[in-house]
Amino acid sequence: MQIKQVNINKKDLSIYKKLIEAKKFVSTQIRRPYMITIIVLTFIILAVGMFFMNVFYEKSTYFDANYNTHVTYFRTWAKVVADDKSILLYWYPPIVKLFVAISMPVAGYAIQITTQNRLSSPSTLGYIPVSILAYVAMLMIDQGKSWLVYVFGFIFSSFIILVNYILQRQKSSNRSFKPVLIGFAISATITAVGLVIAVSRPNILNRVTIWTGELPNVYEWLKLYISMPLILICLFAFLVLSPKLKIMQRDFALAKSLGIKVNLIFWVVTVLTAIVTIATVNITSPMILLGLIIPNIVRATFNKHEPLFVFFVSIVFSLALLEVSLFLSLNYRFGPNFLMAIVSAFVLIFIMRKHG
């Protein structure tokens, strides 16, 4: 009986070793330059393909004169550019996802570097919750004054920036997790406020919004015209900061010895993060935890931490994910944040396992 048990253990051990070897082999192959290129190109093709699917795909059924059923799956070019209303309806949603993709994951990785915490992101530090609160405040005052989102957003975000800066300067062993905990507390508070508004003013905020995070966002080119330059300017600023962020990512002490003003970089990154968060929330419903999950996936998959590499690949991955989630939302009513929640669960488990 004992001999049989030993044989089973040896068999299990052999299977475990084979799984470990397979994992190492896959990891090694994925991190080769040619494989990285193939993967990135695949996601670019996916993102572009889903962009046009979101514009043209529409399943419709009609009957001819003989009552035969016909099914079509695509809109015609004439339909998607028929007038200003059609262009806004069909082109606006996939276009705004592009600007979310080039901003949130970039801001997320930059703030992870400056806070030295892989759990930092616009969501976990409270920037997205206060931006949502600013959007709700605008809805309660006047839905036609979208510029109020920027006013309230900058006011609320100033508080978040100050709190995070104070906590980041504290000299304690768990200081890097305090801003994240504060961010979760702020998120819970704002969720409670949103729930009260949804119950008392259902014409302004639907109760489902509290759980899905999908805001009643009106398509307006004006909002995109305002947010687009802000996002592009912030993206350019992040790219300019990338050489300094690269050194800070490797070693903060080295960065300080080289004369890099770490505290100033922290302030700049937090302000840029606040701006892009407000700008994206005003043009589309936020994708919760996008700035946390995607950079960590890129780093873990390819074992590369250079800001420019992570920025570029995160943008590609994010755009593909956003366009796919938009397609599911438009055609199957599958909330994009539910998709992100599924992905987030696995990534957060991985992060906690690595640092637990």
Coordinates of C-alpha atoms in Angstrom, one line a residue:
M1 CA 0.0 0.0 0.0
Q2 CA 2.8 2.4 0.9
I3 CA 4.7 1.5 -2.4
K4 CA 1.6 2.4 -4.4
Q5 CA 1.4 5.8 -2.6
V6 CA 5.1 6.5 -3.4
N7 CA 4.5 5.7 -7.1
I8 CA 1.5 8.1 -7.2
N9 CA 3.6 10.9 -5.7
K10 CA 6.4 10.3 -8.1
K11 CA 3.9 10.5 -11.0
D12 CA 2.4 13.7 -9.7
L13 CA 5.9 15.2 -9.2
S14 CA 6.8 14.2 -12.8
I15 CA 3.6 16.0 -14.1
Y16 CA 4.4 19.0 -12.0
K17 CA 7.9 19.2 -13.4
K18 CA 6.7 18.9 -16.9
L19 CA 4.2 21.8 -16.3
I20 CA 7.0 23.9 -14.9
E21 CA 9.2 23.1 -17.9
A22 CA 6.4 23.9 -20.3
K23 CA 5.8 27.2 -18.6
K24 CA 9.4 28.1 -18.8
F25 CA 9.5 27.2 -22.5
V26 CA 6.4 29.3 -23.3
S27 CA 7.8 32.2 -21.3
T28 CA 11.1 32.0 -23.1
Q29 CA 9.5 31.8 -26.5
I30 CA 7.0 34.7 -25.9
R31 CA 9.9 37.0 -24.8
R32 CA 11.8 36.5 -28.0
P33 CA 11.9 39.7 -30.2
Y34 CA 10.2 38.0 -33.2
M35 CA 7.4 36.6 -31.0
I36 CA 6.8 40.0 -29.4
T37 CA 6.5 41.5 -32.8
I38 CA 4.0 38.9 -33.9
I39 CA 1.9 39.3 -30.8
V40 CA 1.9 43.1 -31.0
L41 CA 1.0 43.0 -34.8
T42 CA -1.8 40.5 -34.0
F43 CA -3.3 42.8 -31.4
I44 CA -3.0 45.8 -33.8
I45 CA -4.9 43.8 -36.5
L46 CA -7.5 42.8 -33.9
A47 CA -7.9 46.5 -32.7
V48 CA -8.2 47.8 -36.3
G49 CA -10.6 45.0 -37.3
M50 CA -12.8 45.5 -34.2
F51 CA -12.8 49.3 -34.8
F52 CA -14.4 48.9 -38.2
M53 CA -16.7 46.1 -36.9
N54 CA -18.0 48.6 -34.3
V55 CA -18.7 51.0 -37.2
F56 CA -20.2 48.7 -39.8
Y57 CA -21.5 45.6 -38.0
E58 CA -25.3 45.4 -37.6
K59 CA -27.4 42.3 -37.8
S60 CA -30.8 43.1 -39.3
T61 CA -33.6 41.1 -40.8
Y62 CA -36.0 42.1 -43.5
F63 CA -38.6 40.5 -45.8
D64 CA -38.8 40.8 -49.6
A65 CA -42.0 41.0 -51.7
N66 CA -42.3 37.2 -51.6
Y67 CA -42.0 37.2 -47.8
N68 CA -38.6 35.5 -47.9
T69 CA -36.4 36.3 -44.9
H70 CA -33.1 38.0 -45.5
V71 CA -30.4 38.7 -43.0
T72 CA -27.7 41.3 -43.4
Y73 CA -24.7 41.8 -41.1
F74 CA -23.2 45.1 -42.1
R75 CA -24.2 48.7 -42.6
T76 CA -23.4 50.3 -45.9
W77 CA -20.9 53.1 -46.3
A78 CA -23.7 55.4 -47.3
K79 CA -25.5 54.7 -44.0
V80 CA -22.6 55.4 -41.7
V81 CA -21.8 58.7 -43.4
A82 CA -25.4 59.7 -44.3
D83 CA -25.4 62.9 -42.2
D84 CA -23.9 64.4 -39.1
K85 CA -26.1 62.4 -36.8
S86 CA -25.1 59.1 -38.4
I87 CA -21.4 60.0 -38.3
L88 CA -21.7 60.8 -34.6
L89 CA -23.7 57.7 -33.8
Y90 CA -21.5 55.2 -35.6
W91 CA -18.0 56.7 -35.5
Y92 CA -17.9 58.5 -32.1
P93 CA -17.8 55.4 -29.8
P94 CA -14.9 53.6 -31.4
I95 CA -12.9 56.8 -31.9
V96 CA -13.1 57.8 -28.2
K97 CA -11.8 54.4 -27.2
L98 CA -8.6 55.2 -29.1
F99 CA -8.0 58.2 -26.8
V100 CA -8.7 56.1 -23.7
A101 CA -6.2 53.6 -24.9
I102 CA -3.4 56.1 -25.4
S103 CA -3.9 57.7 -22.1
M104 CA -5.1 55.5 -19.2
P105 CA -2.5 52.6 -19.4
V106 CA 0.3 55.1 -20.0
A107 CA -0.7 57.2 -16.9
G108 CA -1.2 54.0 -15.0
Y109 CA 2.4 52.8 -15.6
A110 CA 3.9 56.2 -15.0
I111 CA 2.2 56.5 -11.6
Q112 CA 3.2 52.9 -10.7
I113 CA 6.8 54.0 -11.2
T114 CA 6.6 57.3 -9.2
T115 CA 4.7 55.6 -6.3
Q116 CA 6.9 52.4 -6.5
N117 CA 3.7 50.4 -6.2
R118 CA 2.4 48.0 -8.9
L119 CA -1.1 48.4 -7.5
S120 CA -1.2 52.1 -8.2
S121 CA -3.5 53.3 -11.0
P122 CA -6.0 56.1 -11.7
S123 CA -8.7 53.7 -10.3
T124 CA -7.0 52.5 -7.1
L125 CA -5.6 56.0 -6.2
G126 CA -9.1 57.6 -6.5
Y127 CA -8.7 59.7 -9.7
I128 CA -11.4 57.8 -11.7
P129 CA -13.9 57.8 -8.8
V130 CA -13.6 61.6 -8.3
S131 CA -13.9 62.2 -12.0
I132 CA -17.1 60.1 -12.0
L133 CA -18.3 62.3 -9.1
A134 CA -17.5 65.4 -11.2
Y135 CA -19.5 64.0 -14.1
V136 CA -22.5 63.2 -11.9
A137 CA -22.3 66.7 -10.4
M138 CA -22.5 68.1 -13.9
L139 CA -25.5 65.9 -14.6
M140 CA -27.3 67.3 -11.5
I141 CA -26.6 70.9 -12.4
D142 CA -26.9 71.1 -16.2
Q143 CA -26.3 68.3 -18.6
G144 CA -25.6 70.8 -21.4
K145 CA -22.5 72.3 -19.6
S146 CA -20.0 69.5 -20.1
W147 CA -17.2 72.0 -19.2
L148 CA -18.3 71.7 -15.6
V149 CA -16.8 68.2 -15.5
Y150 CA -13.3 69.7 -15.9
V151 CA -14.0 72.3 -13.3
F152 CA -15.3 69.9 -10.7
G153 CA -12.8 67.2 -11.8
F154 CA -9.8 69.5 -11.2
I155 CA -11.1 70.6 -7.8
F156 CA -11.8 67.0 -6.6
S157 CA -8.5 65.7 -8.1
S158 CA -6.5 68.4 -6.2
F159 CA -7.6 66.8 -3.0
I160 CA -6.6 63.3 -4.2
I161 CA -3.2 64.6 -5.4
L162 CA -2.5 66.3 -2.0
V163 CA -3.6 63.2 0.0
N164 CA -1.4 60.9 -2.1
Y165 CA 1.6 63.2 -1.9
I166 CA 1.3 63.4 1.9
L167 CA 1.0 59.6 2.2
Q168 CA 3.8 59.0 -0.2
R169 CA 6.2 61.1 1.9
Q170 CA 5.5 59.2 5.1
K171 CA 8.4 57.0 6.2
S172 CA 6.8 53.7 7.1
S173 CA 7.1 50.2 6.0
N174 CA 3.6 50.1 4.4
R175 CA 3.5 53.6 3.1
S176 CA 3.2 52.4 -0.5
F177 CA -0.1 50.7 0.2
K178 CA -1.7 53.5 2.1
P179 CA -2.6 55.6 -1.0
V180 CA -4.2 52.5 -2.5
L181 CA -6.2 51.9 0.6
I182 CA -7.3 55.6 0.7
G183 CA -8.3 55.3 -2.9
F184 CA -10.5 52.3 -2.2
A185 CA -12.1 54.2 0.7
I186 CA -12.8 57.1 -1.6
S187 CA -14.3 54.8 -4.2
A188 CA -16.5 53.3 -1.6
T189 CA -17.6 56.7 -0.4
I190 CA -18.4 57.9 -3.9
T191 CA -20.3 54.7 -4.7
A192 CA -22.4 55.3 -1.6
V193 CA -23.0 58.9 -2.7
G194 CA -23.9 57.7 -6.2
L195 CA -26.3 55.1 -4.8
V196 CA -28.1 57.9 -2.8
I197 CA -28.4 60.0 -6.0
A198 CA -29.6 57.0 -8.0
V199 CA -32.4 56.3 -5.5
S200 CA -33.4 60.0 -5.0
R201 CA -32.8 61.2 -8.6
P202 CA -33.3 58.2 -10.9
N203 CA -33.9 60.5 -13.9
I204 CA -30.2 61.6 -13.6
L205 CA -28.4 58.4 -12.6
N206 CA -29.6 54.9 -13.1
R207 CA -29.1 52.4 -10.3
V208 CA -27.4 50.0 -12.6
T209 CA -24.7 52.6 -13.2
I210 CA -23.4 52.2 -9.7
W211 CA -22.4 48.6 -10.3
T212 CA -21.4 48.7 -14.0
G213 CA -19.7 52.1 -14.0
E214 CA -21.3 52.9 -17.4
L215 CA -22.3 56.6 -17.2
P216 CA -25.1 58.2 -19.2
N217 CA -22.7 59.7 -21.7
V218 CA -24.1 61.8 -24.5
Y219 CA -22.2 61.7 -27.8
E220 CA -20.9 65.2 -28.5
W221 CA -18.0 66.1 -30.8
L222 CA -17.5 69.2 -28.7
K223 CA -16.4 67.1 -25.7
L224 CA -14.0 65.2 -27.8
Y225 CA -12.6 68.4 -29.3
I226 CA -11.8 69.6 -25.7
S227 CA -10.5 66.3 -24.4
M228 CA -8.5 65.3 -27.4
P229 CA -5.8 68.0 -27.2
L230 CA -5.6 67.5 -23.4
I231 CA -5.0 63.8 -23.8
L232 CA -2.4 64.3 -26.6
I233 CA -0.5 66.9 -24.7
C234 CA -0.4 64.7 -21.6
L235 CA 0.7 61.7 -23.7
F236 CA 3.5 63.8 -25.2
A237 CA 4.5 64.9 -21.7
F238 CA 4.7 61.2 -20.5
L239 CA 6.9 60.4 -23.5
V240 CA 9.2 63.3 -22.7
L241 CA 9.4 62.1 -19.1
S242 CA 10.1 58.5 -20.1
P243 CA 14.0 58.7 -19.9
K244 CA 13.7 59.9 -16.3
L245 CA 11.0 57.4 -15.5
K246 CA 13.2 54.6 -16.9
I247 CA 15.9 55.5 -14.3
M248 CA 13.4 55.9 -11.5
Q249 CA 11.9 52.5 -12.4
R250 CA 15.4 50.9 -12.0
D251 CA 16.5 52.7 -8.9
F252 CA 15.2 55.7 -7.0
A253 CA 18.5 56.3 -5.3
L254 CA 20.3 56.3 -8.6
A255 CA 17.8 58.8 -10.0
K256 CA 18.3 61.2 -7.1
S257 CA 22.1 60.9 -7.4
L258 CA 21.8 61.8 -11.1
G259 CA 20.0 65.0 -10.2
I260 CA 16.5 63.9 -11.2
K261 CA 14.0 65.8 -9.2
V262 CA 11.9 62.8 -8.0
N263 CA 9.4 64.8 -6.1
L264 CA 8.8 67.1 -9.1
I265 CA 8.3 64.1 -11.4
F266 CA 5.8 62.7 -8.9
W267 CA 3.8 66.0 -9.0
V268 CA 3.9 66.2 -12.8
V269 CA 2.8 62.6 -13.2
T270 CA -0.1 62.9 -10.7
V271 CA -1.3 66.1 -12.4
L272 CA -1.1 64.6 -15.8
T273 CA -2.9 61.5 -14.6
A274 CA -5.7 63.7 -13.1
I275 CA -6.0 65.6 -16.4
V276 CA -6.3 62.5 -18.7
T277 CA -8.7 60.8 -16.3
I278 CA -11.1 63.7 -16.3
A279 CA -10.7 64.1 -20.0
T280 CA -11.5 60.4 -20.7
V281 CA -14.4 60.2 -18.3
N282 CA -16.0 63.2 -20.0
I283 CA -16.1 61.6 -23.4
T284 CA -16.9 58.0 -22.5
S285 CA -17.7 55.7 -19.6
P286 CA -14.5 54.7 -17.8
M287 CA -12.9 51.3 -18.0
I288 CA -12.2 50.5 -14.4
L289 CA -8.7 49.3 -13.5
L290 CA -7.5 49.6 -17.2
G291 CA -4.4 51.6 -16.0
L292 CA -3.6 48.9 -13.4
I293 CA -4.1 45.7 -15.3
I294 CA -2.7 46.3 -18.8
P295 CA 0.8 47.6 -17.7
N296 CA 1.1 44.6 -15.3
I297 CA 0.1 42.2 -18.0
V298 CA 2.7 43.6 -20.4
R299 CA 5.5 43.6 -17.8
A300 CA 4.7 40.0 -16.6
T301 CA 4.3 38.6 -20.1
F302 CA 7.4 40.1 -21.7
N303 CA 9.5 40.7 -18.6
K304 CA 10.3 44.2 -19.9
H305 CA 10.0 47.3 -17.8
E306 CA 11.2 50.1 -20.0
P307 CA 8.6 52.9 -20.0
L308 CA 8.5 53.4 -23.8
F309 CA 8.1 49.6 -24.4
V310 CA 5.4 49.3 -21.8
F311 CA 3.6 52.4 -23.0
F312 CA 3.5 51.3 -26.6
V313 CA 2.4 47.7 -26.0
S314 CA -0.1 48.7 -23.3
I315 CA -1.7 51.1 -25.8
V316 CA -2.0 48.3 -28.4
F317 CA -3.4 45.8 -25.9
S318 CA -5.8 48.4 -24.4
L319 CA -7.1 49.5 -27.8
A320 CA -7.8 45.9 -28.7
L321 CA -9.5 45.2 -25.4
L322 CA -11.6 48.4 -25.5
E323 CA -12.8 47.8 -29.1
V324 CA -13.7 44.2 -28.3
S325 CA -15.5 45.2 -25.1
L326 CA -17.4 48.0 -27.1
F327 CA -18.5 45.4 -29.7
L328 CA -19.8 43.1 -26.9
S329 CA -21.5 46.0 -25.3
L330 CA -23.2 47.3 -28.5
N331 CA -24.3 43.9 -29.7
Y332 CA -24.7 41.7 -26.7
R333 CA -25.2 44.2 -23.8
F334 CA -22.2 42.8 -22.1
G335 CA -20.8 45.5 -19.8
P336 CA -17.2 46.4 -20.5
N337 CA -16.3 46.6 -16.9
F338 CA -17.5 43.1 -16.3
L339 CA -15.0 41.9 -18.9
M340 CA -12.3 44.0 -17.1
A341 CA -13.3 42.5 -13.8
I342 CA -12.7 39.0 -15.1
V343 CA -9.3 39.9 -16.4
S344 CA -8.5 42.0 -13.3
A345 CA -9.2 39.1 -10.9
F346 CA -6.4 36.9 -12.5
V347 CA -3.9 39.8 -12.7
L348 CA -4.5 40.9 -9.1
I349 CA -4.0 37.3 -7.9
F350 CA -0.8 37.1 -9.8
I351 CA 0.5 40.4 -8.3
M352 CA -0.4 39.4 -4.8
R353 CA 1.2 35.9 -5.3
K354 CA 4.4 37.6 -6.5
H355 CA 4.6 40.0 -3.6
G356 CA 2.7 38.1 -0.9

